[in-house]
Short mmCIF file of N, CA and C in Angstrom, two decimals:
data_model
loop_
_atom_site.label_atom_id
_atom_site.label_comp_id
_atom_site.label_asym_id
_atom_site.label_seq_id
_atom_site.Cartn_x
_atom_site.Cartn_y
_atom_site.Cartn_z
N UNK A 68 -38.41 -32.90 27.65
CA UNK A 68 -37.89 -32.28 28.85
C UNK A 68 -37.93 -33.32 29.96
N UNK A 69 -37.24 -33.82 30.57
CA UNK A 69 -36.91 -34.87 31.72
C UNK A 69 -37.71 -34.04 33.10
N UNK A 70 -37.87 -35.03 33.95
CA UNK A 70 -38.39 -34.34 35.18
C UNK A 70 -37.63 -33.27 36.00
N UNK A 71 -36.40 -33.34 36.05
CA UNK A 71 -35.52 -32.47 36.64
C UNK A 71 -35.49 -31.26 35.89
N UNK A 72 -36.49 -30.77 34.64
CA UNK A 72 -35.93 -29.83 34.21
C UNK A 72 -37.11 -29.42 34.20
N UNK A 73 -37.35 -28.15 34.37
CA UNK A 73 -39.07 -26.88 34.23
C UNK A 73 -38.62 -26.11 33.32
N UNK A 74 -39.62 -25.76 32.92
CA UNK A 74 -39.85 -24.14 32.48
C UNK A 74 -41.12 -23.93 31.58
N UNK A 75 -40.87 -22.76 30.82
CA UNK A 75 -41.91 -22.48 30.12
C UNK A 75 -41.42 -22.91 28.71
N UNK A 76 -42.62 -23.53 28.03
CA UNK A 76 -42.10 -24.23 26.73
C UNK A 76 -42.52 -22.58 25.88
N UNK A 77 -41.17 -22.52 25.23
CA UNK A 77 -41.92 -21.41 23.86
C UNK A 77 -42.45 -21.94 23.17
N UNK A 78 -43.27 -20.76 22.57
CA UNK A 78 -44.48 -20.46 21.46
C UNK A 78 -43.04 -20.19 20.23
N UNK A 79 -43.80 -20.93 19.12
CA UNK A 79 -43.15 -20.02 17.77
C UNK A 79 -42.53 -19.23 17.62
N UNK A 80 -41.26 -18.90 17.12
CA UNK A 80 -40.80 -17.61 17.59
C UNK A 80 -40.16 -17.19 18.45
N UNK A 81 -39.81 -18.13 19.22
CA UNK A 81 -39.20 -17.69 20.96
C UNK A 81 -38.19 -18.24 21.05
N UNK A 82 -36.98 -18.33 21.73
CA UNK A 82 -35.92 -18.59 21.83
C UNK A 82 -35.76 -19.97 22.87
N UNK A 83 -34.69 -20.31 22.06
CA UNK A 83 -34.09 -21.60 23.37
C UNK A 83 -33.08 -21.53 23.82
N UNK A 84 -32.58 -21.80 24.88
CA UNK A 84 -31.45 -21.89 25.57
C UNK A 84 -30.44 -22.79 24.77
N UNK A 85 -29.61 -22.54 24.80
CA UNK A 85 -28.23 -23.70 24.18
C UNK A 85 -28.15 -24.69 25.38
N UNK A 86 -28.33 -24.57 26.98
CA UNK A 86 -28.24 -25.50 27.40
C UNK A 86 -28.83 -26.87 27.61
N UNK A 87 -28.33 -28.01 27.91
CA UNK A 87 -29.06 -29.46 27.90
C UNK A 87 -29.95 -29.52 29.25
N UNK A 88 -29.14 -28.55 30.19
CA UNK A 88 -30.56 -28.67 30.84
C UNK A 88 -31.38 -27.92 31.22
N UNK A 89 -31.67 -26.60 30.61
CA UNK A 89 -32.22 -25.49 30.80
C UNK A 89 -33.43 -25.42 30.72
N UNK A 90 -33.88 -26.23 30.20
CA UNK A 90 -35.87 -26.74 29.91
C UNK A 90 -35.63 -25.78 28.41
N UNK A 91 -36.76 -24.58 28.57
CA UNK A 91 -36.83 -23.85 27.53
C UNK A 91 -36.29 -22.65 28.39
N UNK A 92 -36.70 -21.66 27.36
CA UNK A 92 -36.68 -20.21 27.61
C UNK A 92 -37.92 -19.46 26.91
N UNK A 93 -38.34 -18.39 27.59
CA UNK A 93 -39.41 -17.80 26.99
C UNK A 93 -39.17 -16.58 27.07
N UNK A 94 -39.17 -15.62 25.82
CA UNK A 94 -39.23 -14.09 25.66
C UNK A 94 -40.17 -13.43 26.06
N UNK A 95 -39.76 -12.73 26.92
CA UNK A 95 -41.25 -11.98 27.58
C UNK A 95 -40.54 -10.16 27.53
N UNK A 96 -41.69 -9.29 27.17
CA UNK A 96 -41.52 -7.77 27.15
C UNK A 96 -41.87 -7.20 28.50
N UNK A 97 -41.50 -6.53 29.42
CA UNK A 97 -42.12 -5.47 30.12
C UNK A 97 -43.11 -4.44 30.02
N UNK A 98 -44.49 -5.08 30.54
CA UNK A 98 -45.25 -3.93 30.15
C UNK A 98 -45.79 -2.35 31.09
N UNK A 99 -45.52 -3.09 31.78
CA UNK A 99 -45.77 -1.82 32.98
C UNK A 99 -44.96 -2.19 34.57
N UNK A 100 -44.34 -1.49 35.33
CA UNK A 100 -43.77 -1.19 36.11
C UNK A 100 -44.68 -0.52 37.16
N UNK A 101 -44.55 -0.99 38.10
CA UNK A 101 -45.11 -0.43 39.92
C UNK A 101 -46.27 0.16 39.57
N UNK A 102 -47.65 -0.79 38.84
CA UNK A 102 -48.30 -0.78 38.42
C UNK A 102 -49.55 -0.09 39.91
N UNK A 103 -49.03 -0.69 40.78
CA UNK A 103 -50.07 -0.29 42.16
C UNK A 103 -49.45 0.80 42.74
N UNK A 104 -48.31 0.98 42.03
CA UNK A 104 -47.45 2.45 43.22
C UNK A 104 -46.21 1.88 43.71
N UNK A 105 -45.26 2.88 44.08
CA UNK A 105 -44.06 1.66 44.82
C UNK A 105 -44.75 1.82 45.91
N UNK A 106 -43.93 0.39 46.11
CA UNK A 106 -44.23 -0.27 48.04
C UNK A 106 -43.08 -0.46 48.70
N UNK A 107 -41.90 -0.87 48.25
CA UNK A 107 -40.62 -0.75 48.97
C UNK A 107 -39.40 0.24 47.91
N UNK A 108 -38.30 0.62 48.89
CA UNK A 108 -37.49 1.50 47.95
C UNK A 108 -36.76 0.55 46.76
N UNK A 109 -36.16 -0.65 46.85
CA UNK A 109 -35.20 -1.31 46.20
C UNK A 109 -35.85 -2.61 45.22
N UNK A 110 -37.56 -2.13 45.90
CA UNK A 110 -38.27 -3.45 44.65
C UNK A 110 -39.05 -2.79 44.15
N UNK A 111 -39.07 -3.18 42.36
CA UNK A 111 -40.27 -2.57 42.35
C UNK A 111 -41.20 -4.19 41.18
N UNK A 112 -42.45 -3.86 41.25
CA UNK A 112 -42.99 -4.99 40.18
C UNK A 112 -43.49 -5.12 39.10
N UNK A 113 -43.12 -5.84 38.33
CA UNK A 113 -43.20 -5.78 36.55
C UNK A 113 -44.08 -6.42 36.32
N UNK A 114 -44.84 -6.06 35.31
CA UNK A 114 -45.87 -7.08 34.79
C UNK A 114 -45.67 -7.29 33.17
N UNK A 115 -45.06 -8.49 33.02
CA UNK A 115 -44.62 -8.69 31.23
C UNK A 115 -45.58 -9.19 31.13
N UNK A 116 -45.53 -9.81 29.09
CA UNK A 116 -46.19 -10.69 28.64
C UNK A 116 -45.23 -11.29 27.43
N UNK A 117 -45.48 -12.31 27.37
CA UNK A 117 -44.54 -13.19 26.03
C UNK A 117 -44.74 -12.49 24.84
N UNK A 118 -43.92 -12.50 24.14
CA UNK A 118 -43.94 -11.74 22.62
C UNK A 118 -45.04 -12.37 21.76
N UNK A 119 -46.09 -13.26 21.73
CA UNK A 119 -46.92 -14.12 21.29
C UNK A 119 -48.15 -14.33 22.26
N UNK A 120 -48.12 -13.61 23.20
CA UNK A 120 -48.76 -13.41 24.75
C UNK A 120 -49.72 -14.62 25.17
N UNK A 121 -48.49 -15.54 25.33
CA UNK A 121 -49.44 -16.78 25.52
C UNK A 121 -49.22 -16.97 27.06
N UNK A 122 -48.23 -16.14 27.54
CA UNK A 122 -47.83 -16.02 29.21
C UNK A 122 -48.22 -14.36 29.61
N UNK A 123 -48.82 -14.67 30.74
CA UNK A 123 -48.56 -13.11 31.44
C UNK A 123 -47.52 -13.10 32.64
N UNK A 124 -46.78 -12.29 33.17
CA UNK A 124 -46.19 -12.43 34.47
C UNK A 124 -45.98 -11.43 35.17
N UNK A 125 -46.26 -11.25 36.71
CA UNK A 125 -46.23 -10.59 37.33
C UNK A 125 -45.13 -10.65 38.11
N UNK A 126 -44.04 -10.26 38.22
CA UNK A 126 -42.84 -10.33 39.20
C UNK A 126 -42.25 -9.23 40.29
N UNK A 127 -41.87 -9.44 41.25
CA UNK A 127 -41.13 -8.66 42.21
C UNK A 127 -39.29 -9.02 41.93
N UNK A 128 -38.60 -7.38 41.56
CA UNK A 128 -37.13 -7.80 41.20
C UNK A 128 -36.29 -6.52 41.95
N UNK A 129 -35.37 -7.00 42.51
CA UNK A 129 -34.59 -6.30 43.14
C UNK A 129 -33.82 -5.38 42.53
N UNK A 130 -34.34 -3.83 42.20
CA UNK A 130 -34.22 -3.00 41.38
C UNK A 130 -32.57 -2.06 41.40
N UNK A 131 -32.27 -2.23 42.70
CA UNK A 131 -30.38 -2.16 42.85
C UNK A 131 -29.57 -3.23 42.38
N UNK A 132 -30.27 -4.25 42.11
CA UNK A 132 -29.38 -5.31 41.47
C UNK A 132 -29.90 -5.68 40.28
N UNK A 133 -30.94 -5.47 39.81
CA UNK A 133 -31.37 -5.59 38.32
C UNK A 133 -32.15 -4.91 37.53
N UNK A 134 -32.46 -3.40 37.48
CA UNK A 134 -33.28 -2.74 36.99
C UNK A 134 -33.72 -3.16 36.13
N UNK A 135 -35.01 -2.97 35.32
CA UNK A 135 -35.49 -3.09 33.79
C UNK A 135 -36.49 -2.01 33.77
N UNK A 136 -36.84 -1.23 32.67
CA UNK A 136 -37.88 -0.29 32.37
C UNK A 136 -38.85 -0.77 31.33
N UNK A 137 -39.91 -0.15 31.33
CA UNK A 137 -41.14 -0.48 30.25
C UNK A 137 -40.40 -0.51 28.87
N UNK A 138 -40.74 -1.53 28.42
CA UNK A 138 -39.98 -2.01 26.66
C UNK A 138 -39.32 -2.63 26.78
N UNK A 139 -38.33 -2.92 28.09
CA UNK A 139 -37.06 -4.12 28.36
C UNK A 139 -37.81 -5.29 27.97
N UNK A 140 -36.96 -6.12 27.06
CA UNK A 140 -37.27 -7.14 26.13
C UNK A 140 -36.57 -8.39 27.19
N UNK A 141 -36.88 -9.85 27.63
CA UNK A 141 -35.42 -10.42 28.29
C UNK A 141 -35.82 -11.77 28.23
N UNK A 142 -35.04 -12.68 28.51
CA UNK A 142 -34.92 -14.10 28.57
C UNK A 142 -35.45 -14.39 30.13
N UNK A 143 -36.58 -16.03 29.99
CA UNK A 143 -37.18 -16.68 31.20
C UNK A 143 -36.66 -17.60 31.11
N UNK A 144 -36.14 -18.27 32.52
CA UNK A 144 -36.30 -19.68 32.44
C UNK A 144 -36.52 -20.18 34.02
N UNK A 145 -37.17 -20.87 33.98
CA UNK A 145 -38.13 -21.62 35.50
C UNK A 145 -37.45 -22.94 35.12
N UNK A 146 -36.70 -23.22 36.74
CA UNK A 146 -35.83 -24.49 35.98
C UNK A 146 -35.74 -24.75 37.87
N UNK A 147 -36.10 -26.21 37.69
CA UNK A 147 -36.02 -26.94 38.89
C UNK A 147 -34.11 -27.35 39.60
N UNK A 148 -33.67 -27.37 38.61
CA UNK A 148 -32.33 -27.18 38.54
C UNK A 148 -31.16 -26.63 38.06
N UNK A 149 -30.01 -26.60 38.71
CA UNK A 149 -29.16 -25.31 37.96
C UNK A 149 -28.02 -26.42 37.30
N UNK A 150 -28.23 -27.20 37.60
CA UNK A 150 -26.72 -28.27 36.51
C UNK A 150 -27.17 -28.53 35.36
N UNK A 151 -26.34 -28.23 34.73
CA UNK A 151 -25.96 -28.29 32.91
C UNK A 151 -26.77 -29.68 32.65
N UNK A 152 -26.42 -30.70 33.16
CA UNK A 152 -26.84 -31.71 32.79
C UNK A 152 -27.89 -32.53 33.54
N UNK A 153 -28.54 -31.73 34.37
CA UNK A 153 -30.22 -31.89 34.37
C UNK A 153 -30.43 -32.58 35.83
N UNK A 154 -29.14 -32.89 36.38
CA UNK A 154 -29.30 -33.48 37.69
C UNK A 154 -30.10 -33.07 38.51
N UNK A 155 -31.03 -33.79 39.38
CA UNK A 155 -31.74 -33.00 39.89
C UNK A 155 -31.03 -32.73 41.39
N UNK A 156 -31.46 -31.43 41.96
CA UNK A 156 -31.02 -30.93 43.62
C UNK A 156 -30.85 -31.84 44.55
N UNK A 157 -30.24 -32.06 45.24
CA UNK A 157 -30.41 -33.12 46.31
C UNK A 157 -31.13 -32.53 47.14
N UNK A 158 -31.39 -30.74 47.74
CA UNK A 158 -31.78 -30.03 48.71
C UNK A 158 -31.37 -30.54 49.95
N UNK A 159 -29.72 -31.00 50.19
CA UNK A 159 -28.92 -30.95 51.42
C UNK A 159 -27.91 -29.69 50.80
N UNK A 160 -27.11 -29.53 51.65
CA UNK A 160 -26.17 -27.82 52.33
C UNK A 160 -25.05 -28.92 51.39
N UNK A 161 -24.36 -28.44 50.78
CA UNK A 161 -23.17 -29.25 49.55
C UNK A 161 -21.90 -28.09 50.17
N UNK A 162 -21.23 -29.14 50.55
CA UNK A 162 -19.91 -28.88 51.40
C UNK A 162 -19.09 -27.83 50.40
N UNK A 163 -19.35 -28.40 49.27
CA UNK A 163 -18.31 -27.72 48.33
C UNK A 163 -19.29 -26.80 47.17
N UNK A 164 -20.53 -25.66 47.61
CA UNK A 164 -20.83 -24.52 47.20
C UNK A 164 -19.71 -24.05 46.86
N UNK A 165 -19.27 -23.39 48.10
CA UNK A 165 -17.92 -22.41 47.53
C UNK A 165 -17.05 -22.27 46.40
N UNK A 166 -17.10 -23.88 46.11
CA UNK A 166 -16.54 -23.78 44.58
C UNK A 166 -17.12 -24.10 43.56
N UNK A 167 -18.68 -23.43 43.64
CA UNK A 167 -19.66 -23.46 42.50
C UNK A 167 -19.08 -22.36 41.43
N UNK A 168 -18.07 -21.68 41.63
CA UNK A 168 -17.50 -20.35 40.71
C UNK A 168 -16.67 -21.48 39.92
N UNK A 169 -16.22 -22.59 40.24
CA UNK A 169 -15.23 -23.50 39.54
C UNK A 169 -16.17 -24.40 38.01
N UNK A 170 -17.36 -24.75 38.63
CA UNK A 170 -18.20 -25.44 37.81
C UNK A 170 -19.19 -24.77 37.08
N UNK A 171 -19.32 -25.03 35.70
CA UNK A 171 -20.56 -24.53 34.98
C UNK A 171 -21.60 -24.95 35.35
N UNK A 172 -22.65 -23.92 35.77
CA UNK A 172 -23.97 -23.95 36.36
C UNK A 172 -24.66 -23.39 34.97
N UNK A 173 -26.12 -23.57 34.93
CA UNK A 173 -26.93 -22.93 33.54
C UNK A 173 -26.56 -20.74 34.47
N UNK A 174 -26.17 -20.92 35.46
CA UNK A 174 -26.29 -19.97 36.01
C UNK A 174 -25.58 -18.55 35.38
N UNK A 175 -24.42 -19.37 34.82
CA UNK A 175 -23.38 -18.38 33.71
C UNK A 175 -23.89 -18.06 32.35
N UNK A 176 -25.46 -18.38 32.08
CA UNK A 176 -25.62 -17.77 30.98
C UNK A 176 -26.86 -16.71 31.37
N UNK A 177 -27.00 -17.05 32.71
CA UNK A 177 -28.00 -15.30 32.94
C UNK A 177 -27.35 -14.33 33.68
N UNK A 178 -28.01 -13.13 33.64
CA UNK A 178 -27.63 -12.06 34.32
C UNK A 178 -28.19 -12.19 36.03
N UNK A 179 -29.54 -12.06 35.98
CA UNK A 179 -30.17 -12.54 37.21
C UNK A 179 -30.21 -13.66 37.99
N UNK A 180 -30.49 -14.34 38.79
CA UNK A 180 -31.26 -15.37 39.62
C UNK A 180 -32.07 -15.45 40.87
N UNK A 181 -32.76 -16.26 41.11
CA UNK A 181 -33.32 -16.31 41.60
C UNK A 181 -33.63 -17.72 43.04
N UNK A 182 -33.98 -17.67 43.82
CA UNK A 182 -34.43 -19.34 43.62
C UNK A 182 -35.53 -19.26 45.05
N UNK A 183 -36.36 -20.42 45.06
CA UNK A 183 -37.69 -19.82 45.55
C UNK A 183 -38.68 -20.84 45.39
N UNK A 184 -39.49 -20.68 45.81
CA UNK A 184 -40.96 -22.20 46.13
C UNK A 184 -42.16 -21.60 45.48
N UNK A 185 -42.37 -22.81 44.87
CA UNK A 185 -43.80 -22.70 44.37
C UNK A 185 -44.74 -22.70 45.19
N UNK A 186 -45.51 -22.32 45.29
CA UNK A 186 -46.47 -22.20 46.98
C UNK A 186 -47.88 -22.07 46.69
N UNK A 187 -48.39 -21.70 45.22
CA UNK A 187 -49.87 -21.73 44.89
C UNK A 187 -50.22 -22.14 43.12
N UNK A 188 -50.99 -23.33 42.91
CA UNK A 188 -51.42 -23.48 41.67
C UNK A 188 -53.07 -23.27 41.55
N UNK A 189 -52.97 -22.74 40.66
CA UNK A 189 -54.58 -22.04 40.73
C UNK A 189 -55.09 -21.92 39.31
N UNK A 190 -56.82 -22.79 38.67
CA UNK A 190 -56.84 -22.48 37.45
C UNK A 190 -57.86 -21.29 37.17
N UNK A 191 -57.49 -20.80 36.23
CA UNK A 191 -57.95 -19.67 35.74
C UNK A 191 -58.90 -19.81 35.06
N UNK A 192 -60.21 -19.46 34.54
CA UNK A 192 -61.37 -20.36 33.48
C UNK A 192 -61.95 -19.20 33.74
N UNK A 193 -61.64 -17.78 33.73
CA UNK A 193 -61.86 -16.88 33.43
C UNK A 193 -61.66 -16.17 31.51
N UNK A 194 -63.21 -15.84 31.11
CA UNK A 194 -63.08 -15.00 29.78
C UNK A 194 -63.16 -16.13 28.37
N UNK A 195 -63.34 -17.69 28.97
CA UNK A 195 -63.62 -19.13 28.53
C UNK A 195 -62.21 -19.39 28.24
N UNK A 196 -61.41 -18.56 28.44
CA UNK A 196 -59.77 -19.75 28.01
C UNK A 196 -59.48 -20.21 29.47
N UNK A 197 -58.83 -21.19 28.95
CA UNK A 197 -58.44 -21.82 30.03
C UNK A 197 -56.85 -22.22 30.39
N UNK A 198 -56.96 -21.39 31.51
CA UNK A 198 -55.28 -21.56 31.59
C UNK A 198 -55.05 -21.92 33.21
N UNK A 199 -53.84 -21.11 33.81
CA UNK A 199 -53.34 -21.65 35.37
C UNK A 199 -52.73 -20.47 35.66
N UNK A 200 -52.84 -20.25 36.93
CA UNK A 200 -51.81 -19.28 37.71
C UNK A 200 -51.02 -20.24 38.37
N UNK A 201 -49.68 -19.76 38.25
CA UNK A 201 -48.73 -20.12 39.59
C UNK A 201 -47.84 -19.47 39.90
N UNK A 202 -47.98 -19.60 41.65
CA UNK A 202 -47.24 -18.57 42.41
C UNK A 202 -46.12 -19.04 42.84
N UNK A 203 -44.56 -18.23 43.10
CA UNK A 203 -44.02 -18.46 43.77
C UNK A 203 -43.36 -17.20 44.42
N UNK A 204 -42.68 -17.62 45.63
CA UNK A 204 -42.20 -16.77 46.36
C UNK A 204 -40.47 -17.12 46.81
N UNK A 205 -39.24 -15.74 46.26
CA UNK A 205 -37.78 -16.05 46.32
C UNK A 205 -37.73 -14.97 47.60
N UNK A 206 -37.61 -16.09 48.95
CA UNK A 206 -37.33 -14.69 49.59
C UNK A 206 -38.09 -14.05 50.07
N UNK A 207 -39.98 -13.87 49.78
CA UNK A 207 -40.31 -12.70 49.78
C UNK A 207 -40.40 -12.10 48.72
N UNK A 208 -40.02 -11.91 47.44
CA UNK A 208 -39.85 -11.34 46.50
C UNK A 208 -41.23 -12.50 45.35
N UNK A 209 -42.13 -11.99 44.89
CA UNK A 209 -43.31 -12.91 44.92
C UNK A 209 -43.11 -12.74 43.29
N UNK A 210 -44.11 -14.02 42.35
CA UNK A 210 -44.12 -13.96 40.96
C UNK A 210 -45.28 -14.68 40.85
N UNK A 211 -46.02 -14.62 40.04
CA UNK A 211 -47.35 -14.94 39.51
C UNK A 211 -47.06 -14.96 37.84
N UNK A 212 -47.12 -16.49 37.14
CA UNK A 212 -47.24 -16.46 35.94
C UNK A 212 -48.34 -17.37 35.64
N UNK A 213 -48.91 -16.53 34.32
CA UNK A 213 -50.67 -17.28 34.09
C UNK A 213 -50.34 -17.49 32.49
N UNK A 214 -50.75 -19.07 32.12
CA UNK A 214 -50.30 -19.21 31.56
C UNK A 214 -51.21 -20.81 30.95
N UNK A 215 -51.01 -21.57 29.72
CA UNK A 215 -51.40 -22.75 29.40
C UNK A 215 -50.57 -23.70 30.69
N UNK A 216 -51.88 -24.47 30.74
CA UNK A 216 -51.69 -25.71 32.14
C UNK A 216 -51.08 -26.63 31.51
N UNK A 217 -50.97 -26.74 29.94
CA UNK A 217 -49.67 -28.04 29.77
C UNK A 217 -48.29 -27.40 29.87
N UNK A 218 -48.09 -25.55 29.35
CA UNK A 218 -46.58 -25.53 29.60
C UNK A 218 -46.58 -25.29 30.88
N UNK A 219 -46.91 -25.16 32.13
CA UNK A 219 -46.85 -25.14 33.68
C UNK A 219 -46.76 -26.06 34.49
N UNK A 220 -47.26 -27.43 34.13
CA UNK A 220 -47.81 -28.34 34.80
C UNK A 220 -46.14 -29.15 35.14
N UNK A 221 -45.62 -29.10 34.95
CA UNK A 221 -43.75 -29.32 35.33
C UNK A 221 -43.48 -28.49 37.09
N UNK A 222 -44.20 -27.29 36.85
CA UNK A 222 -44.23 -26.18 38.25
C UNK A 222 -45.39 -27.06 39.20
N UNK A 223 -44.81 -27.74 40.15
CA UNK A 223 -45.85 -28.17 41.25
C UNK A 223 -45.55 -27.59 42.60
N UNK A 224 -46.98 -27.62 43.35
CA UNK A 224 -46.42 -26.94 44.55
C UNK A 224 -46.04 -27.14 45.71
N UNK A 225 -45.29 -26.55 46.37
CA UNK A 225 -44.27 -26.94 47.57
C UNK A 225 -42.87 -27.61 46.87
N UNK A 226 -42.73 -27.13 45.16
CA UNK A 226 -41.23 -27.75 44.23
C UNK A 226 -40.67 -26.31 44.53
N UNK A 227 -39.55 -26.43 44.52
CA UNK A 227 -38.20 -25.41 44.39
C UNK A 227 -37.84 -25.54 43.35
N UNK A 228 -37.34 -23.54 43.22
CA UNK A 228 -37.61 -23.57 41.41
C UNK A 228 -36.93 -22.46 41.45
N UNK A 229 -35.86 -22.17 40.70
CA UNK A 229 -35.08 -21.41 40.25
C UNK A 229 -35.54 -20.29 39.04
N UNK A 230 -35.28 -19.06 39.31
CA UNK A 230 -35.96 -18.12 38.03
C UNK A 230 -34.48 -17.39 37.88
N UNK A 231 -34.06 -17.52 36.37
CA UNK A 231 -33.18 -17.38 35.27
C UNK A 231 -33.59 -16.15 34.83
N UNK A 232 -32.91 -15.21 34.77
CA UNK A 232 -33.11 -13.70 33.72
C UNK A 232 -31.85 -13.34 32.91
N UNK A 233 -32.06 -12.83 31.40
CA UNK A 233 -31.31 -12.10 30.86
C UNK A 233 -31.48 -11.23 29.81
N UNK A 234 -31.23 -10.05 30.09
CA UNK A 234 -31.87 -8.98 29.29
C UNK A 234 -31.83 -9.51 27.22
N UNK A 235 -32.42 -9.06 26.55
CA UNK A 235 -31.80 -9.36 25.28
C UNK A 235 -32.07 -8.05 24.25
#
């Protein structure tokens, strides 16, 4: 995986993206929904785990634009960039967005997106395994995935980082 590209490496069993620069992809299930109660009308927050539960994740998703219910099965990908071919962001205003509908982005193979700052790495050495939390925030809309510190360690903080969804 080149520097321009994040995500979560799958476990055995887990799916990959067809794209070159998509990092990986990781299958994660929905296990519980607005686990504390709802707090706003149009979000509510999921807490998956990988089909091999080597990831947990806690996410906030904008439930008028992407519902999922307990058992929704779907595709991850945490990707520092959205070009096919791994370029990394410049993070200047690109004159010619508008005709991002013209160019293939990894963006046309999810349903969702996201995009958003990493803002907290934190290790976990709770229960003797040893793993990492990291936080980010799209918006306001917050995610917490805990997880092995070699597939995370690509997620650093104060990096901009794109989150990829698609149901499967």
């Amino acid at each position: 995986m080149s520097s321009a590209q994040a995500g979560l490496t799958p476990a055995a069993g887990e799916q990959h993206s067809t794209g070159p620069a998509a990092g990986s992809v990781a299958l994660l299930q929905v296990i519980l929904k607005d686990p504390d109660g709802k707090k706003f009308d149009r979000v509510s927050r999921y807490i998956c785990r990988s089909e091999l539960y080597e990831f947990d994740l806690a996410i906030d998703i904008n439930i008028d634009i992407y519902p999922l219910k307990v058992g929704d099965k779907f595709n991850l990908v945490l990707a520092t960039t959205i070009n096919r071919d791994g370029a990394p962001e410049t993070g200047k205003y690109d004159e010619t967005f508008p005709t991002i509908a013209k160019r293939e982005t990894l963006m046309d193979e999810f349903e969702y997106v996201m995009y958003g700052l990493i803002y907290k790495y934190k290790p976990d050495t709770g229960a003797g395994a040893v793993r990492v939390e990291v936080y980010a925030s799209f918006g306001g809309l917050l995610m917490k995935v805990k997880g092995d510190p070699a597939k995370l360690a690509v997620l650093e903080v104060d990096s901009n980082v794109y989150l990829l969804m698609r149901k499967v």
